[in-house]
GROMACS .gro file of C-alpha atoms in nm:
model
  353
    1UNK     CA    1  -2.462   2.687   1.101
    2UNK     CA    2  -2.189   2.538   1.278
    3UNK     CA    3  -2.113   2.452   1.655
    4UNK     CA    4  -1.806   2.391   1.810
    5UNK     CA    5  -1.818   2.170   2.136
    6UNK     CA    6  -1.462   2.148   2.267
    7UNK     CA    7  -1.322   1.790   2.398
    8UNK     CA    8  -1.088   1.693   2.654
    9UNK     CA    9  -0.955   1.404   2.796
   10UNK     CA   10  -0.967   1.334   3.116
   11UNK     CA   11  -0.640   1.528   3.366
   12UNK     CA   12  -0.457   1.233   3.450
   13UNK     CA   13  -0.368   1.144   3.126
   14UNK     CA   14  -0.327   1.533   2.985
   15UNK     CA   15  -0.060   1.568   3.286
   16UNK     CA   16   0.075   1.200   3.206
   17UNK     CA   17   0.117   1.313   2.777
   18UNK     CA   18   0.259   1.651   2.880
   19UNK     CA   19   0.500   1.456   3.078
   20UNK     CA   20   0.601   1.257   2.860
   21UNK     CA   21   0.580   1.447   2.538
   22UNK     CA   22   0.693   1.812   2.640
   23UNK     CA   23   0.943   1.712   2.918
   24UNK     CA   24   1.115   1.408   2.815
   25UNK     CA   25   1.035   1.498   2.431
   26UNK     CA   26   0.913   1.171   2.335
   27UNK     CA   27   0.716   1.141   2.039
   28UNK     CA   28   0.571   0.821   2.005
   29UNK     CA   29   0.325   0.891   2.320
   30UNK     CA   30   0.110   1.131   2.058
   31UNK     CA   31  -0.071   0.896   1.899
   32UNK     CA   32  -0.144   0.707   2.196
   33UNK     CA   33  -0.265   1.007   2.336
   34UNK     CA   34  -0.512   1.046   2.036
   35UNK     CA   35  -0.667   0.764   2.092
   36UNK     CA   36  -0.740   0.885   2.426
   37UNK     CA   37  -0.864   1.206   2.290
   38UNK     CA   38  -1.040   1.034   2.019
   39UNK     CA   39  -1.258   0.783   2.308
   40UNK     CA   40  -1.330   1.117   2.474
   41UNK     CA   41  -1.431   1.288   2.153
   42UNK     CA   42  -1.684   0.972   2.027
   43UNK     CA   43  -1.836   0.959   2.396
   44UNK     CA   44  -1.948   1.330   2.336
   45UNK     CA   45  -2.023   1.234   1.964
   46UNK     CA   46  -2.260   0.975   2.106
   47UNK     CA   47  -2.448   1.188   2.311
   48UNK     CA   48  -2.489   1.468   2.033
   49UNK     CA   49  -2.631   1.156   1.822
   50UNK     CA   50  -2.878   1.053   2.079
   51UNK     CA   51  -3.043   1.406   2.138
   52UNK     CA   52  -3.071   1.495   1.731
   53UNK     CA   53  -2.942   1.257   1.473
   54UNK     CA   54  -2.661   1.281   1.224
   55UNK     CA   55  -2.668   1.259   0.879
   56UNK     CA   56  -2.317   1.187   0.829
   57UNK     CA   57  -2.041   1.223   1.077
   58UNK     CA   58  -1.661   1.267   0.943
   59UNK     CA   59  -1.352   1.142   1.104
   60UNK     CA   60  -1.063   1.388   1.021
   61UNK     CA   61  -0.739   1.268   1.025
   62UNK     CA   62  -0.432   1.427   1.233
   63UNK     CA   63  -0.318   1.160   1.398
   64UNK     CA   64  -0.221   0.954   1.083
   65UNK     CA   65  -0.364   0.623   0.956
   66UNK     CA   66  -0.285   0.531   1.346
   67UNK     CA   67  -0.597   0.668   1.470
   68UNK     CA   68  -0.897   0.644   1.270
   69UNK     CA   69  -1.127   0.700   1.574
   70UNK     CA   70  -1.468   0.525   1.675
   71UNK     CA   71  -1.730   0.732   1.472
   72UNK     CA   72  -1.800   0.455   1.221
   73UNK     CA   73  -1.957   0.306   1.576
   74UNK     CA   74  -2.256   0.594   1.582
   75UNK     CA   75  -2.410   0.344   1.281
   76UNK     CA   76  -2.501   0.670   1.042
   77UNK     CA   77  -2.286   0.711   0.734
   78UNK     CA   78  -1.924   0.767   0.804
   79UNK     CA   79  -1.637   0.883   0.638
   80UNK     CA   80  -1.275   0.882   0.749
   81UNK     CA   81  -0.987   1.107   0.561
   82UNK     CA   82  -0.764   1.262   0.418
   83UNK     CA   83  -0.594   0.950   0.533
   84UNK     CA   84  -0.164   1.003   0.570
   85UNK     CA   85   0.092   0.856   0.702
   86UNK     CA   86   0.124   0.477   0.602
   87UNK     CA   87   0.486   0.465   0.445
   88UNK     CA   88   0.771   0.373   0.436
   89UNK     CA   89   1.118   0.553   0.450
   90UNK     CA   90   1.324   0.494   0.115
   91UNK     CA   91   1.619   0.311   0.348
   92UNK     CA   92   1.874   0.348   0.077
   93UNK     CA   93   1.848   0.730   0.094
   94UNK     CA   94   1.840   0.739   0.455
   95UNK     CA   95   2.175   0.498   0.508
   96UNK     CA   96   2.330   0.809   0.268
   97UNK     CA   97   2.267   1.063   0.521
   98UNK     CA   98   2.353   0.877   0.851
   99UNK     CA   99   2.334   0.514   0.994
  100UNK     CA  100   2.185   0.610   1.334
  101UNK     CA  101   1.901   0.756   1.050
  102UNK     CA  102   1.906   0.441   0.861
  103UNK     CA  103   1.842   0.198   1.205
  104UNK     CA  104   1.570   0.464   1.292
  105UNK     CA  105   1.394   0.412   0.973
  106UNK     CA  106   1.418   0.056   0.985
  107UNK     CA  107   1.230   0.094   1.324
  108UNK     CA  108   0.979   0.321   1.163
  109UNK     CA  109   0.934   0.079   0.909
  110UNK     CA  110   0.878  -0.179   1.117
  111UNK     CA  111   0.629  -0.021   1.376
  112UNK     CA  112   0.434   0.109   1.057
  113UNK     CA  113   0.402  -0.242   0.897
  114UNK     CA  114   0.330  -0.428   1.252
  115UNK     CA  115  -0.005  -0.138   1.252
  116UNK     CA  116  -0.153  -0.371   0.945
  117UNK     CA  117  -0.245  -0.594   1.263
  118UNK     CA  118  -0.379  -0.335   1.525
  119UNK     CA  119  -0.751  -0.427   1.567
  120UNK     CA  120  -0.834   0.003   1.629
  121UNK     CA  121  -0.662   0.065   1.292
  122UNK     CA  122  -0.859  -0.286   1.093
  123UNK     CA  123  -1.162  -0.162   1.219
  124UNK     CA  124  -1.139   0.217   1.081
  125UNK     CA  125  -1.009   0.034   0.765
  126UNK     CA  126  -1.296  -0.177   0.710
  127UNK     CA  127  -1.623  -0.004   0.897
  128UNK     CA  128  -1.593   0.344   0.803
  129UNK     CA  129  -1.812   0.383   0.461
  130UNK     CA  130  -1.570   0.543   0.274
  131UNK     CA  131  -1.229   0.697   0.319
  132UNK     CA  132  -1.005   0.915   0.099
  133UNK     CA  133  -0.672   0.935   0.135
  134UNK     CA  134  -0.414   1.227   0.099
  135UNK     CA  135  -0.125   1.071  -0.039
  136UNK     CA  136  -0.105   0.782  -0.290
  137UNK     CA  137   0.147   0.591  -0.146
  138UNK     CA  138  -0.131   0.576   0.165
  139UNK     CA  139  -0.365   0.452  -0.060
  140UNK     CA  140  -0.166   0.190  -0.200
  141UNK     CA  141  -0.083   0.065   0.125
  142UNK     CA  142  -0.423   0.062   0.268
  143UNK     CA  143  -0.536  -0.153  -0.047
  144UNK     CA  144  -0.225  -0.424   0.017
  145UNK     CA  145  -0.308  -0.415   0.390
  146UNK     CA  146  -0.648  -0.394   0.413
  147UNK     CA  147  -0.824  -0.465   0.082
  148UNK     CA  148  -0.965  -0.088   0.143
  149UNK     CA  149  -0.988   0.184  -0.171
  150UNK     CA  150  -1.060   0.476  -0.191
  151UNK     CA  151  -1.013   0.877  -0.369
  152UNK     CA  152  -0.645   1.050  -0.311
  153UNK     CA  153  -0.786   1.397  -0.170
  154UNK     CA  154  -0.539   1.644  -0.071
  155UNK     CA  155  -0.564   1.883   0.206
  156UNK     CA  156  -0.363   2.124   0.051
  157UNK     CA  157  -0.445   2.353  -0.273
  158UNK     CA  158  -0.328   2.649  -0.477
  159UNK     CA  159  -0.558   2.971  -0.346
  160UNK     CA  160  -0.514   3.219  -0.627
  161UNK     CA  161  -0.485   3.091  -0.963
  162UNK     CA  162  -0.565   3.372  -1.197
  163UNK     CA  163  -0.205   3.573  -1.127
  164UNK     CA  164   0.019   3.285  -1.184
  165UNK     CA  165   0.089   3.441  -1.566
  166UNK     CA  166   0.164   3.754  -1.461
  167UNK     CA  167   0.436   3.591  -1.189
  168UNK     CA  168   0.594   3.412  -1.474
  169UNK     CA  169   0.617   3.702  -1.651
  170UNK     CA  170   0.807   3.903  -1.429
  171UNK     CA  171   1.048   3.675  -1.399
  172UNK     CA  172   1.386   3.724  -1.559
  173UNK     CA  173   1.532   3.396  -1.763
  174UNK     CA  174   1.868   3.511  -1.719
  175UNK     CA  175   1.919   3.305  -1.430
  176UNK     CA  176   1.799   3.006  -1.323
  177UNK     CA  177   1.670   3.047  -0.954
  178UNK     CA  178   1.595   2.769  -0.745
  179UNK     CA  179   1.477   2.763  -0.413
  180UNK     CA  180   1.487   2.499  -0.124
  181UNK     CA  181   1.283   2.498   0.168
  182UNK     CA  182   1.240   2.322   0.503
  183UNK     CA  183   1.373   2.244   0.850
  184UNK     CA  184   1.732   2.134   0.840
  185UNK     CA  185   1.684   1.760   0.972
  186UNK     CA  186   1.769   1.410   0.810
  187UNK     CA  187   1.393   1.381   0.719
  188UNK     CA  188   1.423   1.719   0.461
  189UNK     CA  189   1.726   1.480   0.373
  190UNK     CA  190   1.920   1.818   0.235
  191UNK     CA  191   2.237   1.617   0.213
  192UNK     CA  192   2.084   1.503  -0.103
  193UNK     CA  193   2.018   1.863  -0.251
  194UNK     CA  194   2.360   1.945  -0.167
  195UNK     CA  195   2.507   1.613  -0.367
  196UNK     CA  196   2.293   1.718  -0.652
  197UNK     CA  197   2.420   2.097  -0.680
  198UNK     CA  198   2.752   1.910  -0.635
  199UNK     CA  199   2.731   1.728  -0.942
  200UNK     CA  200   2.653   2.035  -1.142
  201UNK     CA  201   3.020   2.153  -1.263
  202UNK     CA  202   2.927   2.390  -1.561
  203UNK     CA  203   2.633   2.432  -1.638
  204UNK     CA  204   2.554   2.644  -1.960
  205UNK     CA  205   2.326   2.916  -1.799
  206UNK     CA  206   2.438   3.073  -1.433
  207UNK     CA  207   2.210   2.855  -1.155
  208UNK     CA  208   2.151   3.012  -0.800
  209UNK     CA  209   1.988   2.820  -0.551
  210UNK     CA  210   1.866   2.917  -0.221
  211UNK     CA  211   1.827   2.708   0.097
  212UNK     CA  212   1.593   2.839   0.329
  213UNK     CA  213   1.595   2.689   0.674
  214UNK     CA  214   1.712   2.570   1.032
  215UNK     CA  215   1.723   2.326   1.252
  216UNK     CA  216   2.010   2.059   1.379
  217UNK     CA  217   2.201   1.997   1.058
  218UNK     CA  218   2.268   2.364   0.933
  219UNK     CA  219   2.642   2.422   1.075
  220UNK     CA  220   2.732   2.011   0.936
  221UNK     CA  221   2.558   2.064   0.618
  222UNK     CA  222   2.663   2.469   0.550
  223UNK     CA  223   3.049   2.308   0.609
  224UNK     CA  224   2.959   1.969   0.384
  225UNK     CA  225   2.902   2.212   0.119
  226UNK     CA  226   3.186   2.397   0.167
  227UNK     CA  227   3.440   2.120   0.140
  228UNK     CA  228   3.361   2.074  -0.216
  229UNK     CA  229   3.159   2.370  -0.457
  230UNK     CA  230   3.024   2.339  -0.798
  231UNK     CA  231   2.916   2.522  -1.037
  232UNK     CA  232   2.594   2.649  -0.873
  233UNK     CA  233   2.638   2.936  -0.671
  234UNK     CA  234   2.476   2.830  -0.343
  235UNK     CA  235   2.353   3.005  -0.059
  236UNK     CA  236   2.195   2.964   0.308
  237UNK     CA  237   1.945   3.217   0.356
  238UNK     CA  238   1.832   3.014   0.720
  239UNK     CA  239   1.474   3.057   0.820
  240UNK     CA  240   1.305   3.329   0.628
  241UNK     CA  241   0.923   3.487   0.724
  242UNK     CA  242   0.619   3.393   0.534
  243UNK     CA  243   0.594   3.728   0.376
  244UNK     CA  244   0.940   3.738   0.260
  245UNK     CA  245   0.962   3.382   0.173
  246UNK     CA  246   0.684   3.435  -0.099
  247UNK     CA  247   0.852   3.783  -0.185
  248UNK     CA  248   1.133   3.562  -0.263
  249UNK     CA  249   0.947   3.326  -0.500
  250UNK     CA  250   0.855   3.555  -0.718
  251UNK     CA  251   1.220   3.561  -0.832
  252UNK     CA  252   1.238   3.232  -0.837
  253UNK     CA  253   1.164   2.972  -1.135
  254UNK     CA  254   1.204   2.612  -0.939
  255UNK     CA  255   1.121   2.515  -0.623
  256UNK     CA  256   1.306   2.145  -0.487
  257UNK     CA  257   1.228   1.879  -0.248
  258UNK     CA  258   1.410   1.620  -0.169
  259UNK     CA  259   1.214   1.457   0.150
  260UNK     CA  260   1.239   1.158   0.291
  261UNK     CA  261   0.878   1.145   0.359
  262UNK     CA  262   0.610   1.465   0.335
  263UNK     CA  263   0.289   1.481   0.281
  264UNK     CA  264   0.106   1.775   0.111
  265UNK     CA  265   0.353   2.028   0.154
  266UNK     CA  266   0.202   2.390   0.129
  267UNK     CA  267   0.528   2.507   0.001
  268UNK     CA  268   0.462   2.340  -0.309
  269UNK     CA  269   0.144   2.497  -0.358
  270UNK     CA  270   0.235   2.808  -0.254
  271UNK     CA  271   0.527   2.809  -0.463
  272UNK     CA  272   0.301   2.716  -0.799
  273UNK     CA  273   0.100   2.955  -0.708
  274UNK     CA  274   0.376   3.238  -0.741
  275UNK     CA  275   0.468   3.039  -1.064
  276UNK     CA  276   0.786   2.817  -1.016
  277UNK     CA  277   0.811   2.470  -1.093
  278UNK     CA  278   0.817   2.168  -0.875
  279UNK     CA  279   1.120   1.907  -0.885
  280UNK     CA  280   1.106   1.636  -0.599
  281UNK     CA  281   1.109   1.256  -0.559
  282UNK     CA  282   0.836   1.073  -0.640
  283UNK     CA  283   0.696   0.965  -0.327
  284UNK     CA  284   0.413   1.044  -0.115
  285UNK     CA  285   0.232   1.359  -0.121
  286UNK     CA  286   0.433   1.461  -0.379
  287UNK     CA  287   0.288   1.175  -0.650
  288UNK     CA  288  -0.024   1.352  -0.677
  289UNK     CA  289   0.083   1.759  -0.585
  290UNK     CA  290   0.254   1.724  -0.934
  291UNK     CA  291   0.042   1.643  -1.214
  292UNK     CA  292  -0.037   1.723  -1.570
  293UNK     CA  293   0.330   1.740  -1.633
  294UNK     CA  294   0.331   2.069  -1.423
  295UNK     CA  295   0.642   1.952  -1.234
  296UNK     CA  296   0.901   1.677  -1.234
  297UNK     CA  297   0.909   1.364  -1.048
  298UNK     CA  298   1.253   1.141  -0.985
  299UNK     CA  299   1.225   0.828  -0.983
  300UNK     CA  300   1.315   0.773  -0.582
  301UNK     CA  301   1.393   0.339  -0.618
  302UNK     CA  302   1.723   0.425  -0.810
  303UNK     CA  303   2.051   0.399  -0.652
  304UNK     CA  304   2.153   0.694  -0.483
  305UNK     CA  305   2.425   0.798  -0.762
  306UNK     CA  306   2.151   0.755  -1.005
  307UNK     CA  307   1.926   0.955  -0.844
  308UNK     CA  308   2.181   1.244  -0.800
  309UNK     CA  309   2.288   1.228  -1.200
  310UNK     CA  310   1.869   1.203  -1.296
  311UNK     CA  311   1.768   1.457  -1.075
  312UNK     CA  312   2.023   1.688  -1.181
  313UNK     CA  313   2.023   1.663  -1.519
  314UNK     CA  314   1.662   1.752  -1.489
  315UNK     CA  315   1.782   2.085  -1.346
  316UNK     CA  316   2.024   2.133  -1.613
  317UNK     CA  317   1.750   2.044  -1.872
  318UNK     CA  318   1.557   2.299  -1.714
  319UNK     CA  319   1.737   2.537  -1.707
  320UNK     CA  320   1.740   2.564  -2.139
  321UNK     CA  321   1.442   2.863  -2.232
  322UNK     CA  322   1.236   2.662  -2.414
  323UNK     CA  323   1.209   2.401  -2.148
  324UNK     CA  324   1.127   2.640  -1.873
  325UNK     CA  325   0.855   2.806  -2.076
  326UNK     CA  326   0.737   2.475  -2.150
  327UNK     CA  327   0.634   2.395  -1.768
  328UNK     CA  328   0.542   2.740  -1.723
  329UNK     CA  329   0.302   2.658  -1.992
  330UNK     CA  330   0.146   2.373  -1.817
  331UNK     CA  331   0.177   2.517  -1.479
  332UNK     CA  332  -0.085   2.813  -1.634
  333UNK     CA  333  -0.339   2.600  -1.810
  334UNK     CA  334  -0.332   2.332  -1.559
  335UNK     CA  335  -0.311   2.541  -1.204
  336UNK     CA  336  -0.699   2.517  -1.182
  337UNK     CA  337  -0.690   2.111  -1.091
  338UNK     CA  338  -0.540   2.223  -0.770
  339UNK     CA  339  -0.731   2.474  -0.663
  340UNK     CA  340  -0.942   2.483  -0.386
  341UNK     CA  341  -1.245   2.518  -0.595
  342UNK     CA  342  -1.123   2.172  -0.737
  343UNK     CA  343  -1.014   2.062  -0.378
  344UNK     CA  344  -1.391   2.104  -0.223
  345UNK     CA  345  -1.566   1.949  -0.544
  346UNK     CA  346  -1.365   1.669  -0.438
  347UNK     CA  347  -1.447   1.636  -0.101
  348UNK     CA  348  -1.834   1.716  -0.154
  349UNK     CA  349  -1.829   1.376  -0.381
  350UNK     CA  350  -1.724   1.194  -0.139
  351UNK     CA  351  -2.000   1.244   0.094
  352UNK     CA  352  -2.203   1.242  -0.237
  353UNK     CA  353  -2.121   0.891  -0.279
   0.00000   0.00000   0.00000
């Protein structure tokens, strides 16, 4: 039985956000505008509480660690999570795409580590029962910070499990297909993907990789790529619909990230689900998305050379049969621990706890 009681904040600051956030298109006035929402929200919480009592009241999380709310306050249990959104950009990667990027992230960085000593965010760290947290690197940071642990529980999961075989099967090994997906902007950090397909001069089995995407660095990064091939043959497919997109993957036997930061991408579920193999750096969501050796992680602390010669010697490596069919085997005996089945157990034992 479930009721839905809709919350608003009050007009003044709904006109003063839109403002702000549609007009002049900054972005930093959102999460001061959750907490807003989020004082509205626990004023109608408290109310509910008064006329019939919870049992447990759960702060979700899309504001980031930035806004835990003020449910802990109702004094019934609590819990607070999936919990993203406390990193910290990789500042070596981000001074290889751009330096106006690199001061950016240096500001991000900044902001996110002067939060340790916001009194709203301290108290959702330390009153709230218990919290889960979707990434791992979140988790880490929340333990340094705050002396706070907790479970890594992902919003994201695979939906269908049982076809993933069959998708592997249908695939032919005479090429090695490779996909790449995401908005074309210094966050996706693409520049990287292309550096890495650079490096590839002759590989022993034909590789074709696909970008899928827009946004503000197409045009510079579709000529970047021109100026000097390899031995990939490389194309820009630009956006792509849903339906098409997953048409696609069934082609397709890797899928690659190279993000600057991301949580739980649904791509990557999406694409294991259709049966191709994850390669990405390992940081945030994607520390825990790949597990029981059902992808491969790159070690993201290297320098950036390093990281372009591991990450695509991977690809090469991958490319041989045996190691293909090798992931493929993990990827169908080990789907199942991402599965929403899996998912939900893991969020039931947290308010089991």
């Amino acid at each position: 039985n479930v009721n839905i009681v809709y919350v608003k904040t009050n007009k003044y600051v709904n006109s003063i956000f839109r403002f702000f956030y549609h007009n002049l298109s900054i972005k930093f006035i959102w999460p001061i505008y959750l907490r807003f929402w989020n004082q509205a929200a626990f004023k109608v919480a408290s109310k509910l509480h008064k006329k019939n009592k919870f049992d447990l009241v759960h702060q979700y999380n899309p504001g980031g660690f930035k806004n835990p709310g003020y449910l802990w306050k109702l004094e019934t249990k609590s819990v607070w999570g999936p919990v993203f959104g406390l990193h910290f950009f990789n500042l070596r990667l981000a001074y290889a795409q751009s330096f106006l990027y690199f001061l950016k992230c240096i500001i991000w960085n900044s902001a996110n580590y002067l939060f340790r000593f916001d009194l709203y965010v301290i108290n959702g760290a330390k009153k709230y029962n218990k919290i889960w947290f979707g990434t791992n690197d979140t988790g880490k940071y929340f333990k340094k910070f705050f002396n706070v642990i907790g479970s890594q529980v992902s919003e994201q999961s695979i939906s269908n499990t049982e076809n993933i075989n069959e998708y592997i099967k249908g695939k032919s090994n005479e090429t090695l297909k490779i996909i790449w997906v995401g908005r074309v902007e210094y966050r996706k950090n693409l520049k990287l993907f292309l550096d890495i397909c650079k490096s590839i001069k002759s590989p022993a089995k034909k590789i074709e990789v696909y970008i899928l995407g827009k946004g503000p660095l197409l045009h510079k990064y579709k000529k970047y790529w021109e100026k000097d091939k390899s031995g990939v043959n490389l194309s820009f497919l630009n956006h792509m619909p849903r339906n098409k997109l997953l048409k696609l993957m069934e082609e397709c036997h890797v899928v690659s990230f190279t993000s600057m930061a991301e949580g739980n991408t649904s791509v990557i579920f999406e694409a294991m689900e259709k049966g191709l193999i994850p390669i990405a750096l390992d940081s945030h969501g994607f520390s825990s998305s790949i597990s029981y050796n059902m992808g491969i992680k790159i070690n993201p602390t290297d320098p950036y050379n390093i990281i372009i010669q591991n990450y695509s010697n991977e690809i090469l490596n991958i490319s041989k049969t045996e190691v293909l069919e090798k992931y493929q085997s993990n990827l169908i005996n080990y789907a199942h621990m991402n599965s929403w089945e899996e998912t939900i157990k893991k969020h039931i034992s947290v308010y089991e706890e």
